[in-house]
Amino acid sequence: MEFSVLTVNPAKVETACLVVPLFADGDLLSAAAQLDDASERLIAQLLERGDFSPELANVQLIPFAPGLAAERLMLVGLGKRDKFNEGALRKALDAAFGALAKLPVDSVAVAFTDADIDDRDVAWNAQMTLESATRAVYRFTQCKSTPAEAPQLAQVEVLIDDAGQVDAAKAGARIGAALGDGVNLARTLGNLPGNICTPSYLASQAETLAGESDGTLTTEILDEAALESLGAGALLAVGQGSAEPSRLIVMKYQGADDPDEAPHVLVGKGITFDTGGISIKPGAGMDEMKFDMCGAASVFGTMKSVIALKPKLNVIALVASAENMPDGRAIKPGDIVTTLKGLTVEILNTDAEGRLVLCDALAYAERFQPASVVDIATLTGACVIALGDHASGLFSNDDDLALDLLDAGENAWDRAWHMPLWDDYQAQLDSNFADLANIGGRPAGSITAACFLSRFAESYPWAHLDIAGTAWDSGKQKGASGRPVGLLTRYLLDREGERVVTSEA
Ligand code: BES
Ligand code: MN
Ligand code: ZN
């Protein structure tokens, strides 16, 4: 999405559509007041007569308005001023841009910076605006024989009334547009069916991103032979029943001046389809297990944002990718595998496969001596029961890292909730035959899954995001959400310039 920042009187802006927010109570905001003056009190009269009710996310298009240079006017309700917060602004933005994406307009001018929120600056507001606009024009049409026409909207002019804030607004808009592109890439990868989006397809995505990166991103793809000689027995075990070969995908972004500066590592679960394997899942809704690579998708999406924004830090992305199928060669309950770290695992349920591919990627991450490692995974149904589709589950062995991620989620409005990772839960993973079992029984299912991962992440600050509830929507709106690209991108941007102090050996 293209953007520009303008400080002119909104009544004078020549645009296909001028978009103006209104609170349900109180005075007109700056842009609305100026338009009202220029248009014989058009807005005040609409409100007085009850022709427009500024409830939250209520949107009304006015085809033409006297005294305005714009071809159309769109009013957007913000609801009650005392209830207005980040979530409300996002609802209003999404309603407005959702409607604008259906209109025959390619450029709009918006006055959302009038909708001020305590503790949020113009840059933040402009970021939210461009992110929403970019998400609104997304359509997944790749698998339709005759795709519907794509939205025309391609440019947003951000109106601000303080000329001193132009640079801040531009900086925020730039982040929002890049973030939106990252979110949309994650949605596309998530939405692609399992017969197209295979581990090899994800590997080719890494090459594509490297090609777009001006040389800042390099990739390395580990195939099954490479994983075999490495000893990644858990990752290989999950894919051994599939005709699709498994892959460990490595992407390295170098943004720091010092190539040896400790990197931040992202690790994505890339199960391109999860049947459950021999511990097969019930049939109803199983199609949604094509979304079991949304952790990987969020890693690709974040890397897309990163190569666009070029922060000065080093990032390494790992995607552990396999297809989980039942087969004559598939792993069975009771099988014992040796992981890359050397620990042996008794596979009591082949449907707990995410932790198996991730544990080898987490062990692989050690070689980078990372500043932090964050894995992202659609790991447990239990997390959906615990948190629903609003918050991702956050688990960490480092409280500072956990706070940084919670902060990033609040800032990007892509929130996570801190869950316990106490030693008390570890005993649920005891095995009579191997070092540990891959399931811990029904109680605290998402915590024991995180406990399993923690055994492979002991040598660095590590966090795990369980996105089983947040990565996609079900029902009529079925589709990948692109979360938590917002949280991850903000987390990385906040690390820029933060020099990691490494202790002398
Ligand atoms: N991919 C699933 C988790 C999942 C299920 C995400 C439903 C979103 C919606 C994961 O591989 C899985 O099957 N987990 C099992 C673990 C169990 C066997 C311990 C689960 O949650 O049932
Ligand atoms: Mn599973
Ligand atoms: Zn899974």
Coordinates of C-alpha atoms and ligand atoms in Angstrom, one line a residue:
M1 CA 0.0 0.0 0.0
E2 CA 1.4 3.4 -1.0
F3 CA 1.0 6.3 1.4
S4 CA 1.7 9.9 1.9
V5 CA 1.2 12.3 4.8
L6 CA -0.7 15.7 4.3
T7 CA -1.2 18.6 6.6
V8 CA -3.8 20.6 4.5
N9 CA -7.3 21.6 5.4
P10 CA -9.4 18.4 4.8
A11 CA -12.1 20.4 3.1
K12 CA -9.6 21.2 0.3
V13 CA -8.2 17.7 -0.2
E14 CA -8.9 16.4 -3.7
T15 CA -9.4 12.7 -3.2
A16 CA -11.8 10.0 -4.3
C17 CA -12.9 9.5 -0.7
L18 CA -12.3 11.5 2.4
V19 CA -12.6 9.4 5.6
V20 CA -13.5 11.1 8.8
P21 CA -14.0 9.6 12.3
L22 CA -16.7 10.7 14.8
F23 CA -17.2 10.0 18.5
A24 CA -20.8 9.2 19.6
D25 CA -20.6 12.0 22.2
G26 CA -18.8 15.3 22.5
D27 CA -17.5 17.8 20.0
L28 CA -16.6 17.1 16.4
L29 CA -12.9 16.1 16.0
S30 CA -10.5 18.4 14.1
A31 CA -11.1 17.2 10.5
A32 CA -14.8 16.7 11.0
A33 CA -15.1 20.3 12.4
Q34 CA -13.3 21.8 9.5
L35 CA -15.5 19.8 7.0
D36 CA -18.6 20.9 8.9
D37 CA -17.6 24.6 8.5
A38 CA -16.9 24.1 4.8
S39 CA -20.1 22.2 4.1
E40 CA -23.0 24.2 5.6
R41 CA -22.9 22.0 8.7
L42 CA -23.5 18.8 6.8
I43 CA -22.0 16.5 9.5
A44 CA -23.6 18.2 12.5
Q45 CA -27.0 18.1 10.7
L46 CA -26.6 14.4 9.9
L47 CA -25.9 13.7 13.6
E48 CA -28.7 16.0 14.8
R49 CA -31.3 14.3 12.6
G50 CA -30.1 10.9 13.6
D51 CA -29.2 10.0 10.0
F52 CA -25.8 8.8 11.1
S53 CA -25.2 7.1 14.4
P54 CA -21.5 7.1 15.3
E55 CA -21.6 3.7 17.1
L56 CA -18.3 1.9 17.0
A57 CA -17.4 0.6 13.5
N58 CA -20.6 2.1 11.9
V59 CA -19.7 3.4 8.5
Q60 CA -21.6 5.6 6.1
L61 CA -20.7 6.8 2.6
I62 CA -22.0 10.1 1.4
P63 CA -21.7 10.3 -2.4
F64 CA -21.1 14.0 -2.6
A65 CA -20.9 16.9 -0.2
P66 CA -21.2 20.6 -0.8
G67 CA -18.1 22.7 -0.2
L68 CA -15.6 19.8 -0.2
A69 CA -13.0 19.1 -2.8
A70 CA -13.4 15.3 -2.2
E71 CA -15.6 13.2 -4.5
R72 CA -17.0 11.2 -1.6
L73 CA -17.2 11.5 2.2
M74 CA -17.1 8.5 4.5
L75 CA -18.1 8.9 8.2
V76 CA -16.8 6.3 10.6
G77 CA -18.2 5.8 14.1
L78 CA -15.8 5.5 17.0
G79 CA -18.4 4.8 19.7
K80 CA -18.2 6.3 23.1
R81 CA -15.2 8.4 23.9
D82 CA -14.7 6.9 27.4
K83 CA -14.8 3.4 25.9
F84 CA -12.3 4.2 23.1
N85 CA -9.1 2.2 23.1
E86 CA -6.7 0.4 20.8
G87 CA -9.1 -2.4 20.1
A88 CA -11.9 0.0 19.3
L89 CA -9.6 2.0 16.9
R90 CA -8.7 -1.2 15.1
K91 CA -12.4 -2.2 14.8
A92 CA -13.2 1.3 13.3
L93 CA -10.2 1.1 10.9
D94 CA -11.1 -2.4 9.7
A95 CA -14.7 -1.4 9.2
A96 CA -13.7 1.7 7.2
F97 CA -11.0 0.0 5.0
G98 CA -13.2 -3.1 4.6
A99 CA -15.9 -0.8 3.1
L100 CA -13.4 1.2 1.1
A101 CA -11.8 -1.9 -0.4
K102 CA -15.3 -2.6 -2.0
L103 CA -15.6 0.8 -3.6
P104 CA -14.2 1.8 -7.0
V105 CA -11.6 4.1 -5.5
D106 CA -7.8 3.7 -5.7
S107 CA -6.8 6.5 -3.3
V108 CA -8.3 7.8 -0.1
A109 CA -7.5 10.5 2.5
V110 CA -8.1 9.5 6.1
A111 CA -8.2 11.6 9.3
F112 CA -7.7 8.8 11.8
T113 CA -5.0 10.6 13.7
D114 CA -7.8 12.7 15.2
A115 CA -8.9 9.5 17.0
D116 CA -6.3 10.0 19.8
I117 CA -5.6 7.3 22.4
D118 CA -3.8 8.1 25.7
D119 CA -0.2 6.9 25.5
R120 CA -0.3 6.3 21.7
D121 CA 1.4 8.8 19.4
V122 CA 0.8 9.8 15.8
A123 CA 3.3 7.3 14.6
W124 CA 1.4 4.5 16.3
N125 CA -1.9 5.7 14.9
A126 CA -0.4 6.0 11.3
Q127 CA 1.0 2.5 11.7
M128 CA -2.4 1.0 12.7
T129 CA -4.0 2.9 9.8
L130 CA -1.7 1.5 7.1
E131 CA -1.7 -2.0 8.6
S132 CA -5.5 -2.0 8.4
A133 CA -5.6 -0.7 4.9
T134 CA -3.1 -3.3 3.7
R135 CA -4.9 -6.1 5.4
A136 CA -8.3 -4.9 4.0
V137 CA -7.2 -5.3 0.4
Y138 CA -6.1 -8.9 0.9
R139 CA -8.0 -11.6 -1.1
F140 CA -7.0 -15.2 -1.4
T141 CA -7.9 -16.0 -5.0
Q142 CA -5.0 -18.3 -5.9
C143 CA -7.2 -21.4 -6.1
K144 CA -10.3 -19.9 -7.9
S145 CA -10.6 -20.6 -11.6
T146 CA -12.1 -17.1 -12.1
P147 CA -11.0 -14.8 -9.3
A148 CA -13.3 -11.9 -8.3
E149 CA -11.8 -8.5 -9.2
A150 CA -9.1 -7.3 -6.8
P151 CA -9.8 -4.2 -4.7
Q152 CA -8.7 -1.0 -6.4
L153 CA -7.5 0.7 -3.2
A154 CA -3.7 1.2 -3.5
Q155 CA -2.9 4.5 -1.8
V156 CA -3.7 6.1 1.6
E157 CA -3.1 9.8 2.3
V158 CA -2.8 10.3 6.1
L159 CA -4.1 13.7 7.1
I160 CA -2.6 15.2 10.2
D161 CA -3.2 18.6 11.7
D162 CA 0.2 19.1 13.3
A163 CA 3.0 19.8 10.7
G164 CA 5.6 19.0 13.4
Q165 CA 4.4 15.4 13.3
V166 CA 4.9 14.6 9.6
D167 CA 8.0 12.6 10.0
A168 CA 6.6 10.6 12.9
A169 CA 3.5 9.8 10.8
K170 CA 5.6 8.7 7.9
A171 CA 7.7 6.5 10.0
G172 CA 4.6 4.8 11.5
A173 CA 2.9 4.4 8.1
R174 CA 6.0 2.8 6.7
I175 CA 6.0 0.2 9.5
G176 CA 2.3 -0.4 9.1
A177 CA 2.5 -1.0 5.4
A178 CA 5.4 -3.4 5.7
L179 CA 3.8 -5.2 8.6
G180 CA 0.6 -5.5 6.6
D181 CA 2.5 -7.1 3.8
G182 CA 4.0 -9.5 6.2
V183 CA 0.6 -10.4 7.7
N184 CA -0.8 -10.9 4.2
L185 CA 2.1 -13.3 3.2
A186 CA 1.4 -15.3 6.4
R187 CA -2.3 -15.4 5.5
T188 CA -1.5 -16.7 2.0
L189 CA 0.8 -19.4 3.1
G190 CA -1.7 -20.4 5.8
N191 CA -4.6 -20.5 3.4
L192 CA -2.8 -22.5 0.7
P193 CA -4.0 -26.2 0.8
G194 CA -1.7 -29.0 2.0
N195 CA -1.3 -30.4 -1.5
I196 CA 0.3 -27.1 -2.7
C197 CA 1.9 -25.8 0.5
T198 CA 4.3 -28.7 1.3
P199 CA 7.6 -28.6 3.1
S200 CA 9.4 -28.2 -0.2
Y201 CA 7.0 -25.4 -1.2
L202 CA 7.9 -23.6 2.1
A203 CA 11.6 -24.0 1.3
S204 CA 11.0 -22.3 -2.1
Q205 CA 9.3 -19.4 -0.2
A206 CA 12.5 -18.9 1.7
E207 CA 14.4 -18.6 -1.7
T208 CA 11.7 -16.2 -2.9
L209 CA 12.2 -13.9 0.1
A210 CA 16.0 -14.1 -0.3
G211 CA 15.5 -12.9 -3.9
E212 CA 13.5 -9.9 -2.7
S213 CA 15.9 -8.9 0.0
D214 CA 18.8 -7.0 -1.7
G215 CA 21.2 -9.6 -0.3
T216 CA 20.2 -9.0 3.3
L217 CA 18.6 -12.5 3.6
T218 CA 20.4 -15.7 2.8
T219 CA 18.9 -19.2 3.0
E220 CA 20.1 -22.8 3.6
I221 CA 17.7 -25.7 3.2
L222 CA 18.5 -28.9 5.0
D223 CA 16.9 -31.9 3.2
E224 CA 16.3 -35.4 4.7
A225 CA 19.9 -36.6 4.0
A226 CA 21.3 -33.5 5.7
L227 CA 18.9 -34.0 8.7
E228 CA 19.9 -37.6 8.9
S229 CA 23.6 -36.9 9.1
L230 CA 22.9 -34.1 11.6
G231 CA 20.9 -36.6 13.8
A232 CA 17.6 -34.7 13.8
G233 CA 15.7 -37.9 14.6
A234 CA 12.6 -36.3 16.0
L235 CA 11.9 -34.1 13.0
L236 CA 12.5 -36.9 10.6
A237 CA 10.3 -39.3 12.6
V238 CA 7.3 -37.0 12.1
G239 CA 7.7 -37.0 8.3
Q240 CA 8.6 -40.6 7.8
G241 CA 5.0 -41.6 7.0
S242 CA 4.6 -39.0 4.3
A243 CA 5.4 -39.0 0.6
E244 CA 6.5 -35.3 1.1
P245 CA 10.1 -35.0 2.3
S246 CA 10.7 -33.0 5.5
R247 CA 12.8 -29.9 5.5
L248 CA 14.6 -27.7 8.0
I249 CA 14.6 -24.2 6.5
V250 CA 17.2 -21.6 7.6
M251 CA 16.9 -17.9 6.8
K252 CA 19.6 -15.5 7.9
Y253 CA 19.0 -11.8 7.9
Q254 CA 22.0 -9.6 8.6
G255 CA 21.1 -6.1 9.5
A256 CA 23.7 -5.4 12.2
D257 CA 27.0 -3.8 11.2
D258 CA 28.7 -6.7 13.0
P259 CA 27.8 -10.0 11.3
D260 CA 28.8 -11.7 14.5
E261 CA 26.4 -9.8 16.7
A262 CA 24.2 -12.4 18.6
P263 CA 21.1 -13.0 16.5
H264 CA 17.5 -13.2 17.6
V265 CA 16.1 -16.5 16.4
L266 CA 12.5 -17.3 15.4
V267 CA 11.5 -20.9 15.1
G268 CA 8.2 -21.8 13.3
K269 CA 6.2 -25.1 13.4
G270 CA 5.7 -26.0 9.8
I271 CA 3.4 -29.1 9.8
T272 CA 1.9 -28.6 6.3
F273 CA -0.9 -31.1 7.2
D274 CA -1.6 -32.7 10.5
T275 CA -3.8 -35.8 10.2
G276 CA -2.6 -36.9 13.7
G277 CA -0.7 -39.8 12.1
I278 CA -1.5 -43.2 13.5
S279 CA -3.2 -41.5 16.5
I280 CA -5.5 -40.2 13.8
K281 CA -7.7 -37.2 14.3
P282 CA -11.5 -37.3 13.9
G283 CA -12.7 -36.4 10.4
A284 CA -14.8 -33.3 11.2
G285 CA -13.0 -30.1 10.5
M286 CA -9.7 -31.9 9.7
D287 CA -9.3 -29.7 6.7
E288 CA -8.3 -26.9 9.2
M289 CA -5.1 -28.9 9.9
K290 CA -3.7 -27.4 6.7
F291 CA -3.3 -24.3 9.1
D292 CA -0.8 -26.3 11.2
M293 CA 2.1 -24.5 9.5
C294 CA 0.8 -21.0 10.6
G295 CA 3.7 -20.7 13.0
A296 CA 6.1 -21.1 10.0
A297 CA 3.9 -18.8 8.0
S298 CA 4.2 -16.1 10.7
V299 CA 8.0 -16.5 10.6
F300 CA 8.0 -16.0 6.8
G301 CA 5.6 -13.0 7.2
T302 CA 7.9 -11.5 9.9
M303 CA 11.0 -11.9 7.7
K304 CA 9.1 -10.2 4.9
S305 CA 8.5 -7.2 7.1
V306 CA 12.0 -7.3 8.4
I307 CA 13.6 -7.2 4.9
A308 CA 11.4 -4.3 4.0
L309 CA 12.1 -2.3 7.2
K310 CA 15.8 -3.2 7.4
P311 CA 16.4 -2.9 11.2
K312 CA 20.0 -3.0 12.4
L313 CA 20.0 -6.4 14.0
N314 CA 20.6 -10.0 13.1
V315 CA 17.7 -12.4 12.8
I316 CA 17.8 -16.1 12.1
A317 CA 14.6 -17.9 11.1
L318 CA 14.2 -21.6 11.4
V319 CA 11.2 -23.5 10.0
A320 CA 10.8 -27.1 10.9
S321 CA 8.6 -28.6 8.2
A322 CA 7.0 -32.0 7.8
E323 CA 3.7 -33.6 6.9
N324 CA 2.1 -35.8 9.6
M325 CA 0.5 -38.8 7.9
P326 CA -0.6 -42.4 8.9
D327 CA 1.3 -45.0 6.8
G328 CA 3.1 -48.3 6.9
R329 CA 6.3 -46.4 7.6
A330 CA 4.7 -43.9 10.0
I331 CA 5.8 -43.6 13.6
K332 CA 3.6 -45.6 16.1
P333 CA 2.6 -45.0 19.7
G334 CA 5.4 -46.5 21.8
D335 CA 8.2 -45.8 19.3
I336 CA 11.3 -44.2 20.7
V337 CA 13.3 -41.7 18.8
T338 CA 16.6 -40.0 19.4
T339 CA 16.5 -36.2 19.1
L340 CA 19.2 -33.9 17.7
K341 CA 20.1 -32.9 21.3
G342 CA 20.6 -36.6 22.2
L343 CA 17.6 -37.0 24.5
T344 CA 15.4 -39.9 23.7
V345 CA 11.6 -39.5 23.4
E346 CA 8.9 -42.0 23.7
I347 CA 6.1 -41.1 21.3
L348 CA 2.9 -42.0 23.1
N349 CA 0.7 -40.0 20.7
T350 CA 1.7 -39.4 17.1
D351 CA -0.6 -36.4 17.1
A352 CA 1.7 -34.5 19.5
E353 CA 4.1 -34.0 16.5
G354 CA 4.6 -30.3 16.7
R355 CA 6.9 -30.5 19.7
L356 CA 8.9 -33.3 18.0
V357 CA 9.8 -31.1 14.9
L358 CA 10.4 -28.1 17.1
C359 CA 12.7 -29.8 19.6
D360 CA 15.2 -30.5 16.9
A361 CA 15.0 -27.0 15.6
L362 CA 15.5 -25.6 19.1
A363 CA 18.6 -27.8 19.5
Y364 CA 19.8 -26.6 16.1
A365 CA 19.4 -23.0 17.3
E366 CA 22.1 -23.4 20.0
R367 CA 24.8 -23.2 17.3
F368 CA 24.0 -19.5 16.7
Q369 CA 24.6 -18.5 20.4
P370 CA 21.4 -16.5 20.1
A371 CA 20.4 -13.4 22.1
S372 CA 16.9 -14.9 22.2
V373 CA 14.9 -17.7 20.7
V374 CA 11.1 -17.5 20.1
D375 CA 9.2 -20.4 18.7
I376 CA 5.7 -20.0 17.2
A377 CA 3.4 -23.0 16.9
T378 CA -0.2 -24.1 16.5
L379 CA 0.8 -26.5 19.3
T380 CA -2.2 -27.5 21.3
G381 CA -6.0 -27.7 21.2
A382 CA -5.8 -27.1 25.0
C383 CA -4.6 -23.5 24.3
V384 CA -7.7 -22.8 22.3
I385 CA -9.8 -24.0 25.3
A386 CA -7.7 -21.8 27.7
L387 CA -7.5 -18.5 25.8
G388 CA -9.9 -18.7 22.8
D389 CA -9.0 -16.7 19.7
H390 CA -8.0 -13.4 21.4
A391 CA -4.6 -14.1 23.0
S392 CA -1.7 -16.3 22.0
G393 CA -0.3 -18.4 24.9
L394 CA 3.2 -17.2 26.0
F395 CA 5.6 -19.4 27.9
S396 CA 9.2 -18.5 28.7
N397 CA 12.2 -19.5 30.7
D398 CA 13.2 -15.8 31.0
D399 CA 11.0 -13.2 32.6
D400 CA 12.6 -10.3 30.8
L401 CA 12.0 -11.9 27.4
A402 CA 8.4 -12.7 28.4
L403 CA 7.8 -9.0 29.3
D404 CA 9.4 -7.8 26.0
L405 CA 7.1 -10.1 24.1
L406 CA 4.0 -9.1 26.1
D407 CA 4.9 -5.4 25.5
A408 CA 5.3 -6.0 21.8
G409 CA 2.0 -7.7 21.6
E410 CA 0.3 -4.8 23.4
N411 CA 1.9 -2.3 21.1
A412 CA 1.0 -4.1 17.9
W413 CA -2.4 -5.0 19.4
D414 CA -1.6 -8.7 18.7
R415 CA -1.7 -9.7 22.3
A416 CA -0.3 -12.7 24.2
W417 CA -1.0 -13.9 27.7
H418 CA 1.7 -15.2 30.1
M419 CA 1.2 -18.8 31.2
P420 CA 3.1 -20.7 33.9
L421 CA 6.1 -23.0 33.0
W422 CA 6.7 -24.3 36.5
D423 CA 9.0 -27.3 37.1
D424 CA 6.0 -28.8 38.9
Y425 CA 4.5 -29.7 35.6
Q426 CA 7.6 -31.4 34.2
A427 CA 6.9 -34.8 35.9
Q428 CA 3.9 -35.3 33.7
L429 CA 6.4 -36.0 30.9
D430 CA 8.2 -38.9 32.7
S431 CA 8.6 -42.0 30.6
N432 CA 9.3 -45.6 31.8
F433 CA 11.3 -46.3 28.7
A434 CA 12.9 -43.1 27.3
D435 CA 14.3 -39.8 28.7
L436 CA 10.9 -38.2 28.3
A437 CA 7.4 -38.8 26.8
N438 CA 5.9 -36.6 24.1
I439 CA 2.6 -36.1 26.0
G440 CA 1.7 -35.3 29.6
G441 CA -1.9 -36.3 29.9
R442 CA -5.0 -34.1 29.7
P443 CA -4.4 -31.6 32.6
A444 CA -2.6 -28.5 31.5
G445 CA -2.0 -29.7 28.0
S446 CA -0.6 -26.5 26.6
I447 CA 1.8 -26.2 29.6
T448 CA 3.2 -29.7 29.4
A449 CA 3.7 -29.1 25.6
A450 CA 5.7 -26.0 26.5
C451 CA 7.6 -28.0 29.2
F452 CA 8.6 -30.5 26.6
L453 CA 10.1 -27.8 24.4
S454 CA 11.8 -26.2 27.4
R455 CA 14.0 -29.3 27.8
F456 CA 15.6 -28.4 24.4
A457 CA 16.0 -24.7 25.1
E458 CA 18.0 -24.6 28.3
S459 CA 21.0 -22.8 27.0
Y460 CA 19.5 -19.4 25.9
P461 CA 16.6 -17.1 26.7
W462 CA 13.6 -18.8 25.1
A463 CA 9.9 -18.2 24.7
H464 CA 7.2 -20.2 23.1
L465 CA 4.0 -18.7 21.6
D466 CA 1.1 -21.2 21.2
I467 CA -1.0 -19.7 18.4
A468 CA -3.5 -22.6 18.1
G469 CA -6.4 -20.2 18.9
T470 CA -5.2 -17.0 17.1
A471 CA -3.6 -18.2 13.8
W472 CA -6.9 -18.7 11.9
D473 CA -10.6 -18.1 12.0
S474 CA -13.1 -20.9 11.5
G475 CA -16.7 -20.9 10.2
K476 CA -17.9 -18.7 7.4
Q477 CA -14.8 -16.4 7.7
K478 CA -12.5 -19.4 7.6
G479 CA -9.0 -18.2 6.8
A480 CA -5.5 -17.5 8.3
S481 CA -5.2 -14.3 10.4
G482 CA -1.6 -13.6 9.9
R483 CA -1.0 -13.5 13.6
P484 CA 1.4 -13.1 15.3
V485 CA 3.4 -11.2 12.6
G486 CA 2.5 -7.9 14.3
L487 CA 3.8 -9.0 17.7
L488 CA 7.0 -10.6 16.3
T489 CA 7.8 -7.6 14.0
R490 CA 7.4 -5.2 16.9
Y491 CA 9.5 -7.4 19.2
L492 CA 12.3 -7.4 16.6
L493 CA 12.1 -3.6 15.9
D494 CA 12.3 -3.0 19.7
R495 CA 15.6 -5.0 19.8
E496 CA 17.2 -2.6 17.3
G497 CA 20.2 -0.9 18.8
E498 CA 19.9 -3.0 21.9
R499 CA 23.5 -4.3 22.2
V500 CA 23.7 -7.7 23.7
V501 CA 26.3 -7.9 26.4
T502 CA 28.1 -11.2 26.1
S503 CA 30.1 -12.4 29.1
E504 CA 33.8 -13.1 28.6
A505 CA 34.6 -16.8 28.5
Ligands
BES1 N1 -1.9 -29.1 15.5 C1 -2.4 -29.7 16.7 C2 -3.0 -28.7 17.7 C3 -4.2 -28.0 17.3 C4 -5.4 -28.7 17.4 C5 -4.3 -26.7 16.9 C6 -6.6 -28.0 17.1 C7 -5.4 -26.0 16.6 C8 -6.6 -26.7 16.7 C9 -1.4 -30.5 17.4 O1 -0.4 -31.1 16.6 C10 -2.1 -31.6 18.2 O2 -2.7 -32.4 17.6 N2 -2.0 -31.5 19.5 C11 -2.7 -32.5 20.3 C12 -1.8 -32.8 21.5 C13 -2.3 -34.0 22.3 C14 -2.2 -35.3 21.5 C15 -1.4 -34.1 23.5 C16 -4.0 -31.8 20.8 O3 -4.0 -30.6 21.2 O4 -5.0 -32.5 20.9
MN2 MN -1.1 -33.0 16.0
ZN3 ZN -0.1 -30.3 14.8

